[in-house]
Coordinates of C-alpha atoms in Angstrom, one line a residue:
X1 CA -8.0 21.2 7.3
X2 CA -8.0 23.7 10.6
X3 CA -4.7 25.0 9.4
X4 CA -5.8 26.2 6.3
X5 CA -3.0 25.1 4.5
X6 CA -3.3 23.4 0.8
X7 CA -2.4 19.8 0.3
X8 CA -2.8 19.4 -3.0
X9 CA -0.9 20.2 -6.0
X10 CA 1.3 22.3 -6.3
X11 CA 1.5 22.0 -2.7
X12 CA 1.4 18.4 -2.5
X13 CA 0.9 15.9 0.5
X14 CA -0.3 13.0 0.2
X15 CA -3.4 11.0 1.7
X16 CA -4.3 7.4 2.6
X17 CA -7.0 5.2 4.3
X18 CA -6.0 3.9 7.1
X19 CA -6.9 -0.1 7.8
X20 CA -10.0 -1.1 7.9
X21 CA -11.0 -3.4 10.8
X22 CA -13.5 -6.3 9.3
X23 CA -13.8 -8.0 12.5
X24 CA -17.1 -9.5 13.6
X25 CA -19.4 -7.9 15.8
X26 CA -17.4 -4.5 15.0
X27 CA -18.9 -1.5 12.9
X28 CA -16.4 -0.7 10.3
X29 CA -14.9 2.9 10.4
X30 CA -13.0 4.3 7.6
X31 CA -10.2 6.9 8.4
X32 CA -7.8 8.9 6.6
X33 CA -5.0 10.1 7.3
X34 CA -3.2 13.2 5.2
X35 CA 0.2 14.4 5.7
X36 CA 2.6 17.0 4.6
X37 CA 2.1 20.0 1.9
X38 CA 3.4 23.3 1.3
X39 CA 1.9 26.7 2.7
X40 CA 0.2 29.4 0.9
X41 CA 2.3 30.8 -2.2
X42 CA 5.3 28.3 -2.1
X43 CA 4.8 27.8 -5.7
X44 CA 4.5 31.6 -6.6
X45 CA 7.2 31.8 -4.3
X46 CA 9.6 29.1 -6.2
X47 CA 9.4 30.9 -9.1
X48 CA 10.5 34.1 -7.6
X49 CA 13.7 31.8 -6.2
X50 CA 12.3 32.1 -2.5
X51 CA 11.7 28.3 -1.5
X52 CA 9.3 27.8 1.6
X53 CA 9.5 25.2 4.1
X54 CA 7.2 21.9 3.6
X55 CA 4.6 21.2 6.2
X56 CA 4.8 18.9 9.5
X57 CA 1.5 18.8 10.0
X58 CA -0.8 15.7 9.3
X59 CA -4.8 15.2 9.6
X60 CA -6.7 12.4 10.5
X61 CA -10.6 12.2 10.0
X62 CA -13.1 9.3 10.6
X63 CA -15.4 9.5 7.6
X64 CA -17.7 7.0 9.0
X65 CA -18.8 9.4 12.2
X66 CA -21.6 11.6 11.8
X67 CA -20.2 14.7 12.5
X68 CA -16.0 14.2 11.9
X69 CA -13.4 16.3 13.1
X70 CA -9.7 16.6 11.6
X71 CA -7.7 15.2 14.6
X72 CA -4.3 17.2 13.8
X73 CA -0.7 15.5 14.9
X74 CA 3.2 16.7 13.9
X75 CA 5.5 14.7 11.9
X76 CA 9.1 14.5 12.8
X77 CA 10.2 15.6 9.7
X78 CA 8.6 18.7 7.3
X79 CA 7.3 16.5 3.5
X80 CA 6.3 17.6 0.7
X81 CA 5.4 15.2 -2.4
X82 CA 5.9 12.2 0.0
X83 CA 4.3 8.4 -0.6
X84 CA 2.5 6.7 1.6
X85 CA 2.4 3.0 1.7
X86 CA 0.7 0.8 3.5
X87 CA 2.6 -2.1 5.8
X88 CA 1.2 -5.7 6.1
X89 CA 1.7 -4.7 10.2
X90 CA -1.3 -1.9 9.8
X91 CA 1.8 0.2 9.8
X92 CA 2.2 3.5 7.6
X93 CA 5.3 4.2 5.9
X94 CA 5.7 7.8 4.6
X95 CA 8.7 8.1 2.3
X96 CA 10.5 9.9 -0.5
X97 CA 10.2 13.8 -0.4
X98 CA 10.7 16.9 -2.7
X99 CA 9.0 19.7 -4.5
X100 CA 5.8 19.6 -6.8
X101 CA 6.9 21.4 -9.4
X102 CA 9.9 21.1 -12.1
X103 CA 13.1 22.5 -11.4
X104 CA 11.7 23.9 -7.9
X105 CA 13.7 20.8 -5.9
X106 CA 15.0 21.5 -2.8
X107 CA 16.1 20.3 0.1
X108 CA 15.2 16.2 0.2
X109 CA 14.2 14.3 2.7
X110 CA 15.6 11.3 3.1
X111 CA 14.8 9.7 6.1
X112 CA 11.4 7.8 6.0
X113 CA 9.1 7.6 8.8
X114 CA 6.9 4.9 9.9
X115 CA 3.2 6.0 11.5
X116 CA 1.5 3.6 13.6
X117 CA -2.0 5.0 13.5
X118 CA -3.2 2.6 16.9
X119 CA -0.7 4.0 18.8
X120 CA -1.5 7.0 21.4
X121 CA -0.8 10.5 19.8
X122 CA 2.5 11.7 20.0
X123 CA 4.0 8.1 20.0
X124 CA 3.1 7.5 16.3
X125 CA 6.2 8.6 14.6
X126 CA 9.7 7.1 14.1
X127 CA 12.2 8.2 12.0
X128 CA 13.7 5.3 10.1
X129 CA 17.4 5.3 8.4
X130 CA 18.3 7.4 5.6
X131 CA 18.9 6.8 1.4
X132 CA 21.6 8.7 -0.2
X133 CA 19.2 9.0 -2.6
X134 CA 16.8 11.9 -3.6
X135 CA 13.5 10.8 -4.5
X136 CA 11.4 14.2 -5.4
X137 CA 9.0 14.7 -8.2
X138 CA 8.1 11.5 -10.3
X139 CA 9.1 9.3 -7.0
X140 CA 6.6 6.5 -6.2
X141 CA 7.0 3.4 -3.7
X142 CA 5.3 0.1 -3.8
X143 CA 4.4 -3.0 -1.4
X144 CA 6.2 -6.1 -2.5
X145 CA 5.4 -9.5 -1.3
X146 CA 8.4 -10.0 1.3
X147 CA 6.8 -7.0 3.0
X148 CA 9.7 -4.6 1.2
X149 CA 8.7 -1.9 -0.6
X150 CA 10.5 -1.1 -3.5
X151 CA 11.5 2.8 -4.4
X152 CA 12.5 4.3 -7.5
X153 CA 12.5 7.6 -9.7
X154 CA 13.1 11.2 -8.8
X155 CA 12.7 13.6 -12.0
X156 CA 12.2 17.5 -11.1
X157 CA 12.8 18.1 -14.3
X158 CA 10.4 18.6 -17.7
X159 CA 12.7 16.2 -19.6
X160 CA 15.7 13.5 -18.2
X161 CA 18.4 15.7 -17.0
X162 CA 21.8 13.7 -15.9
X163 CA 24.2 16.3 -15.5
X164 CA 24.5 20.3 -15.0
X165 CA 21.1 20.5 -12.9
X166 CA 21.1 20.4 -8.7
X167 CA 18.9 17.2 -8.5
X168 CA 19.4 14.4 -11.9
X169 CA 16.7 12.7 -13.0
X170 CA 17.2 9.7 -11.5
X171 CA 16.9 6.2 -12.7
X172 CA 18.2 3.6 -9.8
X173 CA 16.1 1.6 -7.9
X174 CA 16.2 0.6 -4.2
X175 CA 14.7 -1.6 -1.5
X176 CA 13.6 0.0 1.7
X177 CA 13.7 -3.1 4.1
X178 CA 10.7 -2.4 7.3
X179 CA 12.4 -3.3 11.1
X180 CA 9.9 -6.5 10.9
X181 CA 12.7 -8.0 8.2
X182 CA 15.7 -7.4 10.7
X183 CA 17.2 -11.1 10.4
X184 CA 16.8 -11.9 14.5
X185 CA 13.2 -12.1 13.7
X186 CA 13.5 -14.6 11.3
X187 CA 12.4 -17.3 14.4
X188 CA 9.1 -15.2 15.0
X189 CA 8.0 -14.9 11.0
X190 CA 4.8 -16.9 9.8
X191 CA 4.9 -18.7 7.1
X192 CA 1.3 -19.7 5.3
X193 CA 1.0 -23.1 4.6
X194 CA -2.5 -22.8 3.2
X195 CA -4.3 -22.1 1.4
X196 CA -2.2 -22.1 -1.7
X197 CA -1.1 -18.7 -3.2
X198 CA -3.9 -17.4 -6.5
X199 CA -6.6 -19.0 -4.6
X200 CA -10.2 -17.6 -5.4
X201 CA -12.7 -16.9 -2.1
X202 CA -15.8 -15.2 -2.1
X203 CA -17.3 -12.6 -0.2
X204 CA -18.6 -13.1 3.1
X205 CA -16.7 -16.8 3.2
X206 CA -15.2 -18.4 6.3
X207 CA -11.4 -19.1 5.5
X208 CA -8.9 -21.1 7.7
X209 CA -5.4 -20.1 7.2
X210 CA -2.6 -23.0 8.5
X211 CA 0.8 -21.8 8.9
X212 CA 4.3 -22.1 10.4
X213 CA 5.9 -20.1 13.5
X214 CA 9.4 -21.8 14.5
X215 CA 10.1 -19.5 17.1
X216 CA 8.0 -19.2 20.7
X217 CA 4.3 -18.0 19.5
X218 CA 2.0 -15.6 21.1
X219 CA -0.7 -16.7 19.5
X220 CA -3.1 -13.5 20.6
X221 CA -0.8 -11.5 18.7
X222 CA -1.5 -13.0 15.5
X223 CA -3.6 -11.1 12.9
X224 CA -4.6 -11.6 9.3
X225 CA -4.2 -8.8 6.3
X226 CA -5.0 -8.5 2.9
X227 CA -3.8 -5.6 0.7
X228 CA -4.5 -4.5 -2.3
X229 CA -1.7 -4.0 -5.1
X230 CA -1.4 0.1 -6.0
X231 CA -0.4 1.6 -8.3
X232 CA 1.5 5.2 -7.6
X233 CA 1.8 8.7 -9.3
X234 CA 2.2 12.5 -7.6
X235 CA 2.0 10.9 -4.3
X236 CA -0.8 8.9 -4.5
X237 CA -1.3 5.2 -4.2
X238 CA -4.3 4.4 -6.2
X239 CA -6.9 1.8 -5.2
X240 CA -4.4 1.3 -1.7
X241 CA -6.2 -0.4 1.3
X242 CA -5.4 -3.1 3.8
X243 CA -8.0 -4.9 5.8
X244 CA -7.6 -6.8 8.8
X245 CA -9.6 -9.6 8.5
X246 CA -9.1 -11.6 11.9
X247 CA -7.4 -11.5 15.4
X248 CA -6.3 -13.8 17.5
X249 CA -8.5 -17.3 18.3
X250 CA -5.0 -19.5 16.7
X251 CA -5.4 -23.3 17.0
X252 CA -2.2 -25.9 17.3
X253 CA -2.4 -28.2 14.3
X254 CA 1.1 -30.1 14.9
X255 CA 4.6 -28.8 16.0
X256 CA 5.4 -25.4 14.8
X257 CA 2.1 -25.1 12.8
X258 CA -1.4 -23.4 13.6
X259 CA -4.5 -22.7 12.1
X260 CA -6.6 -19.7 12.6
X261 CA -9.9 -18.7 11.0
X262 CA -11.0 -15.2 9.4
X263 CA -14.3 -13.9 7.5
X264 CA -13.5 -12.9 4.1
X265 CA -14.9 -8.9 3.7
X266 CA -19.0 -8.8 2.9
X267 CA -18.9 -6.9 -0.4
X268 CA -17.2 -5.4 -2.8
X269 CA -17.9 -1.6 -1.2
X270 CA -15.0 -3.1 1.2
X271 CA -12.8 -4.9 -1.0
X272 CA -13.6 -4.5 -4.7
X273 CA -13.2 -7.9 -6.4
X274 CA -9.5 -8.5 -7.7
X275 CA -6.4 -9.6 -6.3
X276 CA -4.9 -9.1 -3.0
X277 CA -1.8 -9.7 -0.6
X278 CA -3.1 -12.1 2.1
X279 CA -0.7 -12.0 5.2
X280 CA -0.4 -13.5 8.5
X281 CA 1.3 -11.3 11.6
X282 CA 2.8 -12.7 14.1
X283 CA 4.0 -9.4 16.6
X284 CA 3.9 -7.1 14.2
X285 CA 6.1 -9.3 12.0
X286 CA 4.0 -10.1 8.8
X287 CA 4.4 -13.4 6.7
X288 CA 5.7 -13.1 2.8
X289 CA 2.1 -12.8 1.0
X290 CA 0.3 -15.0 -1.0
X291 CA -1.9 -13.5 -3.7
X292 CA -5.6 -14.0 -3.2
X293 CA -8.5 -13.4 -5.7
X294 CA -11.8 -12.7 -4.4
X295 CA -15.1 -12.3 -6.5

């Protein structure tokens, strides 16, 4: 990256590809987005007892173009050994936050921040409210179907430590809750109807997806997602992608319920065969998923 900074262990960021459009008549770009790290020597440095400041800095890169070029932004807050999760929305959530390293913890960050890569630059970024938890080394953070994502661990240690050490190792669990499940939504929420939740599609397969919006729909603000379940260790989610798989074009089928119409992805160089979150998003405000299996 043009700051010449490391972002891999010990001086850990973390990295994700951003959502992949699978929208007819559109060329599909991959991008990635990496974020956070520690400079030169911060590990050399930890072992002296001189701790360094994490990075602020994230990259993005289209690996798709020809020629690409890191696009380089600021984070709100310095991370290092953060997770990055992706939202049903197309949204990024980068959370948890510590050293790389036993016993080299310091200073937590506890405040996560959501990125919304199709925003403009320097609008991307929004700090979200705190834990009172510190979630360092060993942390990890997962999608869940009602759109939370579930966080747990925090061990900066080479065995559990519970007492007589700065950071514990810590064994509690919480739930971070996105804005899209603040309760005066609830009207504006989808809810899929059909098809039923473990169905198997195909590649390349024309799908209609009926569901339910109570509230007053804007029905060209209604997307379709599928994610793929990850699995998460040192700040990386493995196998992690969403797609978006169709926008807009929403049919009436009867009061309160629509109907709109997506391509499943082509092959499995887009969406390996396995099972997926399937979501609709209704202004930014995704459904609870339904588990898909496509082969």
């Amino acid at each position: 990256m043009p700051d010449g900074n490391p972002r891999s262990y010990p001086s850990t960021g973390s990295a994700v590809l951003l959502p992949l459009k699978n929208l007819q008549g559109q060329a599909i770009q991959a991008e990635v987005l990496v974020c956070g790290g520690a400079p030169k020597g911060s590990f050399t440095s930890a072992q002296m007892g001189q701790f360094l400041g994490a990075l602020k800095t994230c990259g993005r890169i289209k690996i798709t173009d020809p020629s690409p070029q890191w696009v380089m932004e600021t984070m709100p807050l310095a991370r290092v050994m953060g997770d990055m999760v992706l939202l049903p929305n197309r949204a990024v959530l980068i959370i948890n936050g510590g050293s790389a390293g036993w016993e080299y913890g310091r200073n937590p960050v506890l405040n996560p921040v959501v990125y919304r890569p199709d925003m403009a630059i320097g609008s991307r970024f929004e700090v979200q409210n705190p834990s009172t938890i510190p979630r360092m080394y060993h942390s990890s953070a997962v999608l869940l179907r009602d759109g939370r994502v579930l966080v747990g661990g925090s061990n900066p240690h080479s065995a559990y430590k519970f007492e007589g050490v700065l950071f514990p190792t810590e064994l509690r669990l919480e739930a971070f809750l996105p804005s899209y499940l603040d309760p005066g939504s609830t009207s504006l929420r989808p809810k899929i109807i059909s098809p039923a939740s473990h169905a198997k599609i195909g590649y390349g397969q024309q799908i209609t997806i009926q569901f339910m919006v109570t509230g007053t729909i804007n029905r060209n603000l209604v997307t379709v997602t599928m994610v793929a379940p990850s699995f998460n260790t040192h700040s990386f989610s493995m196998n992690q992608r969403l797609l978006v798989l169709g926008s807009g074009n929403v049919k009436i089928v009867g009061k309160s319920t629509y109907k709109i119409g997506v391509v499943t992805p082509g092959s499995g160089k887009l969406a390996p065969s396995g099972y997926y979150l399937l979501f609709v998003v209704h202004q930014q405000i995704p459904s609870d998923g339904i588990w898909i299996h496509i082969q």
